[in-house]
Amino acid sequence: MKIIIAFLIFGLVITFHELGHFLLAKRAGITVTEFSLGMGPRLLSFVRGGTRYSLKLLPIGGSCMMLGEDELCDDQGAFNNKNVWARISTIFAGPFFNFILAFLMALIMISIIGYDPARVTTVEENSPAAEAGLMPGDIITEFNGANIVFARDIWSKNYFDPITATEPVAIEFKRNGEKMETTITPELTKNYLLGFYYNPDSTKAEITTISEDYPLYLAGLQVGDVITEINGVKINSGMELNQYIEQNPLTNEKITLTYERNGESVTVEVTPKANESVKLGFAYNQGYEKTSVLGVFRYSFSEVRYWITSTVKSLGQLFTGKVGAEDLGGPVRIVSEIGNAVESSKEYGFQMVIVNLLNWAILLSANLGVMNLLPIPALDGGRLLFLIIEAFRGKPINRDKEGFVHMIGFVLLMMLMVFVFFNDIRNIL
């Protein structure tokens, strides 16, 4: 069922993309030979207005096939026989419709749960934030030069552009409707880490995430291992592990840790790793609040903006080497993550499952829109690049040369998809 749900989301996102191409092609008088829902063998089809409409077996996408798109054709309705601006609008419509779909999904999601305002919830006494005059209830509107609409905008800013102890942080905020600003000078702190995550609840202390180059990973521990003892103290749950670490903060001294894997107990000695971080001294809202009808529209636009900018910044990290190729995820990983989202939200009710699925649809649709606008041959962005050059030159680039470039781009994309597929399988295993 989780795989079917993931495929349906994929199908919706890709079909809406192809619908954009289809509607603008029809408007421009371009002959659409086939518009299909799904991929693979046809289950049902009919012809109307010169276009075959098909329902295909696999619910993982769709297609909009236009006459003369990749070859020379004398027909008046052929894609390449239309003026350059008609072709540009037809190609651009696919990614643009993905942004429209993301906005529509955001409207539904935000009308259900609201938005997450960047409201300060606590300010530590004698902290840099307290000295700067920040108070609980203040709503942050700008953080270190970044416009802030959602609380997660602060997290995103810190993730993609981390602050340092030497750089003051400029903050603008609203207090009782009045705009104010201040500057916080971060404080450098040092803590010691083992490099893992777990659920601090009544279930067993199972490792859910483990970080490379940190003590537990280097000692051979893996995701799924269950911590049962630390420094001679029995650990029966994530809550007990959390309490132990709170009462016995980690230092640079060795600790003895026992974990269980496949019914066998293993004991290791590890030395926590020193980790320097900066402290501002305030916490901000992590929950959601309902908003007005106008607010729903406003924050839906901001929701789409958030995912578009996150996608662009993530691509920037990939191209600059801050994120490795092994971190790339494709359809297999997405299906797995959607399944995890459904599983983890079931206990909170059907509404939360729907909200999580809507969130994934927004993310994927915005992501597909951005990716297709990249100037890469065989993608919409690559085709747009050739068309824009044609618009400035006043004549098209040699069709054979353009077709060759797109073919090379398609082959490279297929190679990338194979790599991503095996990368997904490796990461899941």
Short mmCIF file of C-alpha atoms in Angstrom, two decimals:
data_model
loop_
_atom_site.label_atom_id
_atom_site.label_comp_id
_atom_site.label_asym_id
_atom_site.label_seq_id
_atom_site.Cartn_x
_atom_site.Cartn_y
_atom_site.Cartn_z
CA MET A 1 0.00 0.00 0.00
CA LYS A 2 2.86 2.39 0.84
CA ILE A 3 4.45 1.70 -2.57
CA ILE A 4 1.11 2.31 -4.30
CA ILE A 5 0.69 5.61 -2.43
CA ALA A 6 4.21 6.68 -3.46
CA PHE A 7 3.52 5.78 -7.10
CA LEU A 8 0.27 7.73 -7.03
CA ILE A 9 2.10 10.81 -5.75
CA PHE A 10 4.74 10.36 -8.46
CA GLY A 11 2.00 9.95 -11.03
CA LEU A 12 0.18 13.09 -9.93
CA VAL A 13 3.34 15.23 -9.95
CA ILE A 14 4.53 14.04 -13.37
CA THR A 15 1.08 14.07 -14.97
CA PHE A 16 0.51 17.67 -13.87
CA HIS A 17 3.88 18.52 -15.44
CA GLU A 18 2.84 16.94 -18.73
CA LEU A 19 -0.56 18.65 -18.50
CA GLY A 20 1.23 22.00 -18.61
CA HIS A 21 2.95 21.02 -21.85
CA PHE A 22 -0.34 19.69 -23.24
CA LEU A 23 -2.49 22.76 -22.53
CA LEU A 24 0.05 25.26 -23.89
CA ALA A 25 0.72 23.06 -26.94
CA LYS A 26 -3.00 22.95 -27.74
CA ARG A 27 -3.25 26.72 -27.26
CA ALA A 28 -0.34 27.26 -29.67
CA GLY A 29 -1.86 24.97 -32.30
CA ILE A 30 0.80 22.29 -31.85
CA THR A 31 -0.40 18.80 -32.71
CA VAL A 32 -0.25 16.54 -29.65
CA THR A 33 -0.08 12.97 -30.92
CA GLU A 34 -0.65 11.36 -27.51
CA PHE A 35 -1.35 12.44 -23.97
CA SER A 36 -1.12 9.58 -21.48
CA LEU A 37 -1.65 8.94 -17.80
CA GLY A 38 0.84 6.34 -16.60
CA MET A 39 3.60 4.50 -18.42
CA GLY A 40 3.92 1.16 -20.17
CA PRO A 41 1.26 -0.76 -22.12
CA ARG A 42 -2.09 0.95 -22.82
CA LEU A 43 -5.08 -0.18 -20.82
CA LEU A 44 -7.60 2.22 -22.39
CA SER A 45 -7.34 4.81 -25.13
CA PHE A 46 -9.41 6.91 -27.50
CA VAL A 47 -8.72 9.52 -30.17
CA ARG A 48 -10.29 12.95 -30.15
CA GLY A 49 -9.24 16.08 -32.02
CA GLY A 50 -6.21 14.34 -33.49
CA THR A 51 -4.86 13.36 -30.06
CA ARG A 52 -4.82 9.89 -28.56
CA TYR A 53 -5.71 9.93 -24.86
CA SER A 54 -4.35 6.87 -23.05
CA LEU A 55 -4.49 5.26 -19.64
CA LYS A 56 -1.44 3.05 -19.17
CA LEU A 57 -0.57 0.24 -16.84
CA LEU A 58 2.04 1.75 -14.53
CA PRO A 59 0.87 4.73 -12.40
CA ILE A 60 4.33 6.34 -12.29
CA GLY A 61 4.04 9.29 -14.63
CA GLY A 62 2.66 10.39 -17.95
CA SER A 63 3.67 11.85 -21.29
CA CYS A 64 2.78 14.54 -23.80
CA MET A 65 4.08 13.59 -27.25
CA MET A 66 4.08 16.43 -29.77
CA LEU A 67 4.40 16.12 -33.55
CA GLY A 68 7.81 17.12 -34.89
CA GLU A 69 9.32 17.71 -31.45
CA ASP A 70 12.53 15.80 -32.16
CA GLU A 71 12.53 15.59 -35.93
CA LEU A 72 11.84 17.70 -39.02
CA CYS A 73 8.22 17.64 -40.17
CA ASP A 74 6.37 19.61 -42.86
CA ASP A 75 3.04 19.51 -41.03
CA GLN A 76 1.75 22.94 -39.98
CA GLY A 77 1.02 21.60 -36.48
CA ALA A 78 4.57 20.35 -35.92
CA PHE A 79 6.32 21.69 -32.82
CA ASN A 80 9.35 23.08 -34.66
CA ASN A 81 7.16 24.89 -37.22
CA LYS A 82 5.66 27.18 -34.57
CA ASN A 83 7.18 30.54 -33.64
CA VAL A 84 9.90 30.46 -30.99
CA TRP A 85 7.82 32.12 -28.24
CA ALA A 86 5.03 29.57 -28.66
CA ARG A 87 7.60 26.80 -28.23
CA ILE A 88 9.22 28.51 -25.25
CA SER A 89 5.86 28.86 -23.47
CA THR A 90 4.98 25.22 -24.24
CA ILE A 91 8.25 23.89 -22.80
CA PHE A 92 8.24 26.25 -19.79
CA ALA A 93 4.65 25.30 -18.94
CA GLY A 94 5.72 21.86 -17.61
CA PRO A 95 7.92 23.11 -14.75
CA PHE A 96 5.57 26.06 -14.14
CA PHE A 97 2.62 23.69 -13.68
CA ASN A 98 4.67 21.84 -11.06
CA PHE A 99 4.90 25.07 -9.09
CA ILE A 100 1.13 25.53 -9.53
CA LEU A 101 0.51 21.99 -8.22
CA ALA A 102 2.81 22.64 -5.26
CA PHE A 103 0.81 25.79 -4.47
CA LEU A 104 -2.53 23.93 -4.66
CA MET A 105 -1.23 21.20 -2.35
CA ALA A 106 0.09 23.87 0.03
CA LEU A 107 -3.35 25.51 0.13
CA ILE A 108 -4.87 22.25 1.33
CA MET A 109 -2.11 21.48 3.81
CA ILE A 110 -1.97 24.94 5.40
CA SER A 111 -5.77 25.13 5.62
CA ILE A 112 -5.58 21.89 7.66
CA ILE A 113 -2.65 22.53 10.03
CA GLY A 114 -1.73 26.20 9.55
CA TYR A 115 1.85 27.49 9.44
CA ASP A 116 4.87 27.58 11.76
CA PRO A 117 5.59 31.20 12.80
CA ALA A 118 9.15 32.08 13.82
CA ARG A 119 8.07 32.99 17.36
CA VAL A 120 10.66 33.03 20.14
CA THR A 121 9.53 30.61 22.85
CA THR A 122 12.33 30.80 25.43
CA VAL A 123 15.38 32.98 26.07
CA GLU A 124 18.13 31.63 28.33
CA GLU A 125 19.12 33.84 31.23
CA ASN A 126 22.42 35.69 30.73
CA SER A 127 22.68 34.31 27.18
CA PRO A 128 23.74 36.35 24.11
CA ALA A 129 20.06 36.58 23.07
CA ALA A 130 19.05 37.90 26.51
CA GLU A 131 21.82 40.50 26.42
CA ALA A 132 20.60 41.57 22.96
CA GLY A 133 17.11 42.18 24.36
CA LEU A 134 15.25 39.33 22.66
CA MET A 135 12.15 38.19 24.56
CA PRO A 136 9.67 35.28 24.40
CA GLY A 137 6.82 36.15 22.03
CA ASP A 138 8.99 38.12 19.60
CA ILE A 139 8.41 37.04 15.99
CA ILE A 140 11.60 36.94 13.93
CA THR A 141 11.22 38.41 10.43
CA GLU A 142 14.87 38.53 9.34
CA PHE A 143 17.82 36.44 10.47
CA ASN A 144 21.36 37.28 9.36
CA GLY A 145 20.16 38.84 6.10
CA ALA A 146 17.62 36.10 5.28
CA ASN A 147 13.90 36.87 5.12
CA ILE A 148 12.05 34.73 7.67
CA VAL A 149 8.43 33.65 7.22
CA PHE A 150 8.46 30.21 8.84
CA ALA A 151 10.32 28.96 11.89
CA ARG A 152 12.05 26.42 9.64
CA ASP A 153 13.49 29.31 7.61
CA ILE A 154 15.82 29.90 10.57
CA TRP A 155 16.87 26.25 10.57
CA SER A 156 17.41 26.36 6.79
CA LYS A 157 19.53 29.51 7.04
CA ASN A 158 21.72 27.93 9.72
CA TYR A 159 22.02 24.68 7.75
CA PHE A 160 23.07 26.19 4.42
CA ASP A 161 24.98 29.17 5.87
CA PRO A 162 26.17 28.29 9.41
CA ILE A 163 26.96 31.14 11.77
CA THR A 164 30.33 31.41 13.53
CA ALA A 165 31.33 32.79 16.89
CA THR A 166 33.19 35.67 15.26
CA GLU A 167 30.29 37.05 13.24
CA PRO A 168 27.48 39.03 14.95
CA VAL A 169 23.99 37.96 13.86
CA ALA A 170 21.61 40.75 12.83
CA ILE A 171 17.98 40.00 13.72
CA GLU A 172 14.82 41.89 12.90
CA PHE A 173 11.63 41.01 14.76
CA LYS A 174 8.15 42.16 15.65
CA ARG A 175 7.05 42.76 19.23
CA ASN A 176 3.37 43.57 19.73
CA GLY A 177 3.19 44.57 16.07
CA GLU A 178 6.15 46.98 16.29
CA LYS A 179 9.21 46.34 14.09
CA MET A 180 12.48 46.14 16.03
CA GLU A 181 16.04 44.99 15.40
CA THR A 182 19.03 43.83 17.40
CA THR A 183 22.40 42.11 17.03
CA ILE A 184 23.43 38.94 18.82
CA THR A 185 27.09 38.02 19.25
CA PRO A 186 27.25 34.19 19.33
CA GLU A 187 28.99 32.38 22.17
CA LEU A 188 31.35 29.51 21.36
CA THR A 189 30.59 26.31 23.28
CA LYS A 190 32.19 22.87 23.35
CA ASN A 191 30.34 19.60 23.84
CA TYR A 192 31.19 15.96 23.42
CA LEU A 193 29.30 13.63 21.10
CA LEU A 194 29.08 9.95 20.26
CA GLY A 195 27.47 10.66 16.89
CA PHE A 196 24.10 8.92 16.92
CA TYR A 197 20.36 9.49 17.30
CA TYR A 198 17.65 7.45 19.02
CA ASN A 199 14.07 7.89 20.17
CA PRO A 200 14.08 9.11 23.81
CA ASP A 201 10.85 7.31 24.68
CA SER A 202 9.72 4.13 26.41
CA THR A 203 10.84 1.88 23.54
CA LYS A 204 14.26 0.24 23.49
CA ALA A 205 17.27 2.52 22.87
CA GLU A 206 17.68 1.61 19.22
CA ILE A 207 20.08 3.62 17.06
CA THR A 208 18.06 5.32 14.31
CA THR A 209 20.85 7.39 12.73
CA ILE A 210 24.61 7.20 13.04
CA SER A 211 27.16 9.75 11.84
CA GLU A 212 30.36 8.84 10.02
CA ASP A 213 33.69 9.87 11.55
CA TYR A 214 32.15 9.82 15.04
CA PRO A 215 33.02 7.37 17.87
CA LEU A 216 30.13 4.89 17.59
CA TYR A 217 30.46 4.56 13.82
CA LEU A 218 34.24 4.08 14.11
CA ALA A 219 33.64 1.44 16.81
CA GLY A 220 31.52 -0.56 14.38
CA LEU A 221 28.00 0.22 15.60
CA GLN A 222 25.18 0.40 13.03
CA VAL A 223 21.63 1.65 12.66
CA GLY A 224 19.37 -0.91 14.36
CA ASP A 225 21.78 -1.75 17.18
CA VAL A 226 20.19 -1.49 20.64
CA ILE A 227 22.15 0.10 23.49
CA THR A 228 21.63 -1.96 26.66
CA GLU A 229 24.30 -0.66 29.06
CA ILE A 230 26.54 2.40 29.50
CA ASN A 231 29.34 2.55 32.08
CA GLY A 232 27.82 -0.39 33.96
CA VAL A 233 24.33 1.13 34.11
CA LYS A 234 21.56 -0.97 32.55
CA ILE A 235 19.58 0.83 29.83
CA ASN A 236 16.07 -0.49 29.17
CA SER A 237 14.68 2.32 27.00
CA GLY A 238 15.54 5.43 25.03
CA MET A 239 14.14 7.46 27.93
CA GLU A 240 16.58 5.88 30.37
CA LEU A 241 19.49 6.52 27.99
CA ASN A 242 18.41 10.14 27.65
CA GLN A 243 18.19 10.53 31.44
CA TYR A 244 21.62 8.96 31.93
CA ILE A 245 23.29 11.34 29.44
CA GLU A 246 21.53 14.35 31.01
CA GLN A 247 22.71 13.36 34.49
CA ASN A 248 26.19 12.34 33.29
CA PRO A 249 27.24 14.76 30.53
CA LEU A 250 29.79 13.30 28.13
CA THR A 251 33.40 14.44 28.49
CA ASN A 252 36.70 13.50 26.85
CA GLU A 253 36.92 10.43 29.10
CA LYS A 254 36.36 6.95 27.72
CA ILE A 255 33.01 5.25 28.29
CA THR A 256 32.10 1.58 28.16
CA LEU A 257 29.03 0.82 26.09
CA THR A 258 27.18 -2.45 25.50
CA TYR A 259 24.86 -2.97 22.56
CA GLU A 260 22.83 -5.82 21.19
CA ARG A 261 22.75 -6.95 17.55
CA ASN A 262 20.89 -10.03 16.29
CA GLY A 263 20.55 -11.34 19.87
CA GLU A 264 24.28 -11.01 20.64
CA SER A 265 25.76 -8.51 23.11
CA VAL A 266 28.92 -6.60 22.26
CA THR A 267 30.87 -4.28 24.59
CA VAL A 268 33.12 -1.51 23.29
CA GLU A 269 35.11 1.39 24.70
CA VAL A 270 34.71 4.75 22.97
CA THR A 271 35.94 8.28 23.60
CA PRO A 272 33.39 11.04 22.89
CA LYS A 273 34.44 13.48 20.19
CA ALA A 274 34.78 17.16 21.02
CA ASN A 275 32.47 19.33 18.94
CA GLU A 276 32.51 23.12 18.92
CA SER A 277 29.26 24.95 18.25
CA VAL A 278 27.83 28.41 18.65
CA LYS A 279 25.14 29.40 21.10
CA LEU A 280 22.65 32.23 20.65
CA GLY A 281 20.58 31.39 23.71
CA PHE A 282 17.03 31.30 22.41
CA ALA A 283 14.57 28.70 21.16
CA TYR A 284 11.79 29.21 18.65
CA ASN A 285 8.43 27.66 17.84
CA GLN A 286 8.33 24.14 16.37
CA GLY A 287 4.55 23.79 16.12
CA TYR A 288 1.84 25.00 13.74
CA GLU A 289 -0.83 27.64 14.18
CA LYS A 290 -4.05 28.20 12.25
CA THR A 291 -4.34 31.30 10.10
CA SER A 292 -6.97 33.31 8.22
CA VAL A 293 -8.12 32.67 4.64
CA LEU A 294 -5.78 35.40 3.40
CA GLY A 295 -3.04 33.86 5.54
CA VAL A 296 -3.59 30.48 3.88
CA PHE A 297 -2.94 32.03 0.46
CA ARG A 298 0.03 34.05 1.68
CA TYR A 299 1.74 31.18 3.45
CA SER A 300 1.01 28.78 0.58
CA PHE A 301 3.11 30.99 -1.68
CA SER A 302 5.79 31.03 1.00
CA GLU A 303 5.62 27.22 1.30
CA VAL A 304 6.37 26.83 -2.42
CA ARG A 305 9.12 29.45 -2.15
CA TYR A 306 10.65 27.54 0.77
CA TRP A 307 10.93 24.27 -1.18
CA ILE A 308 12.16 25.94 -4.37
CA THR A 309 14.95 27.77 -2.55
CA SER A 310 15.82 24.64 -0.51
CA THR A 311 16.15 22.64 -3.74
CA VAL A 312 18.35 25.31 -5.36
CA LYS A 313 20.58 25.56 -2.26
CA SER A 314 20.87 21.76 -2.05
CA LEU A 315 21.97 21.64 -5.70
CA GLY A 316 24.52 24.33 -4.89
CA GLN A 317 25.95 22.13 -2.13
CA LEU A 318 26.14 19.21 -4.55
CA PHE A 319 27.99 21.23 -7.19
CA THR A 320 30.40 22.73 -4.63
CA GLY A 321 31.19 19.35 -3.11
CA LYS A 322 29.62 20.02 0.31
CA VAL A 323 27.28 17.10 -0.37
CA GLY A 324 28.68 13.91 -1.88
CA ALA A 325 27.25 11.85 -4.73
CA GLU A 326 26.51 9.09 -2.22
CA ASP A 327 23.90 11.38 -0.68
CA LEU A 328 21.87 11.53 -3.89
CA GLY A 329 18.43 9.96 -3.63
CA GLY A 330 16.14 8.73 -6.38
CA PRO A 331 12.74 7.06 -6.77
CA VAL A 332 13.60 4.03 -4.62
CA ARG A 333 14.70 6.19 -1.69
CA ILE A 334 11.72 8.50 -2.11
CA VAL A 335 9.31 5.54 -2.03
CA SER A 336 11.07 4.33 1.12
CA GLU A 337 10.90 7.77 2.77
CA ILE A 338 7.23 8.22 1.87
CA GLY A 339 6.53 4.82 3.37
CA ASN A 340 8.39 5.81 6.56
CA ALA A 341 6.38 9.06 6.72
CA VAL A 342 3.11 7.16 6.44
CA GLU A 343 4.19 4.63 9.06
CA SER A 344 5.41 7.21 11.57
CA SER A 345 2.30 9.41 11.25
CA LYS A 346 -0.34 6.64 11.48
CA GLU A 347 -0.41 6.77 15.27
CA TYR A 348 -1.41 10.45 15.10
CA GLY A 349 -4.45 9.80 12.94
CA PHE A 350 -5.57 9.85 9.32
CA GLN A 351 -5.33 13.65 9.08
CA MET A 352 -1.62 13.63 9.89
CA VAL A 353 -1.02 10.92 7.26
CA ILE A 354 -2.71 13.18 4.68
CA VAL A 355 -0.66 16.18 5.82
CA ASN A 356 2.60 14.22 5.46
CA LEU A 357 1.62 13.03 1.98
CA LEU A 358 0.71 16.58 0.97
CA ASN A 359 4.06 17.76 2.25
CA TRP A 360 5.83 15.14 0.13
CA ALA A 361 3.75 16.11 -2.93
CA ILE A 362 4.75 19.78 -2.45
CA LEU A 363 8.42 18.87 -2.05
CA LEU A 364 8.49 16.57 -5.09
CA SER A 365 6.53 18.93 -7.33
CA ALA A 366 8.72 21.93 -6.50
CA ASN A 367 11.80 19.75 -6.86
CA LEU A 368 10.72 18.47 -10.28
CA GLY A 369 9.98 22.02 -11.43
CA VAL A 370 13.43 23.25 -10.42
CA MET A 371 15.28 20.22 -11.79
CA ASN A 372 13.54 20.49 -15.16
CA LEU A 373 14.57 24.15 -15.48
CA LEU A 374 18.28 23.29 -15.18
CA PRO A 375 20.01 23.98 -18.52
CA ILE A 376 20.85 20.31 -19.02
CA PRO A 377 20.36 18.73 -22.47
CA ALA A 378 17.25 16.50 -22.74
CA LEU A 379 15.55 18.33 -19.85
CA ASP A 380 13.09 21.18 -20.35
CA GLY A 381 15.78 23.62 -19.23
CA GLY A 382 18.14 22.37 -21.94
CA ARG A 383 15.46 22.79 -24.60
CA LEU A 384 14.64 26.26 -23.26
CA LEU A 385 18.31 27.23 -23.52
CA PHE A 386 18.38 26.36 -27.24
CA LEU A 387 15.08 28.18 -27.81
CA ILE A 388 16.27 31.32 -25.99
CA ILE A 389 19.45 31.31 -28.09
CA GLU A 390 17.24 30.98 -31.19
CA ALA A 391 15.10 33.92 -30.05
CA PHE A 392 18.20 36.14 -29.74
CA ARG A 393 19.83 34.89 -32.95
CA GLY A 394 16.64 35.12 -34.98
CA LYS A 395 17.20 31.64 -36.39
CA PRO A 396 17.38 28.13 -34.94
CA ILE A 397 20.53 26.19 -34.18
CA ASN A 398 21.14 23.30 -36.56
CA ARG A 399 18.47 20.73 -35.68
CA ASP A 400 20.82 17.77 -36.11
CA LYS A 401 23.40 19.30 -33.76
CA GLU A 402 20.73 20.13 -31.19
CA GLY A 403 19.31 16.63 -31.43
CA PHE A 404 22.79 15.14 -30.93
CA VAL A 405 23.36 17.27 -27.82
CA HIS A 406 19.99 16.18 -26.37
CA MET A 407 20.80 12.54 -27.14
CA ILE A 408 24.12 12.78 -25.27
CA GLY A 409 22.32 14.48 -22.39
CA PHE A 410 19.69 11.73 -22.32
CA VAL A 411 22.36 9.01 -22.19
CA LEU A 412 24.14 10.79 -19.31
CA LEU A 413 20.84 11.18 -17.45
CA MET A 414 20.14 7.46 -17.84
CA MET A 415 23.61 6.69 -16.48
CA LEU A 416 22.92 9.00 -13.53
CA MET A 417 19.57 7.27 -12.91
CA VAL A 418 21.30 3.86 -12.84
CA PHE A 419 23.86 5.21 -10.35
CA VAL A 420 21.14 6.74 -8.17
CA PHE A 421 19.09 3.53 -8.30
CA PHE A 422 21.97 1.39 -7.00
CA ASN A 423 22.90 4.12 -4.51
CA ASP A 424 19.34 3.97 -3.16
CA ILE A 425 19.44 0.20 -2.81
CA ARG A 426 22.84 0.36 -1.05
CA ASN A 427 21.68 3.02 1.40
CA ILE A 428 18.45 1.19 2.22
CA LEU A 429 20.30 -2.11 2.78
#
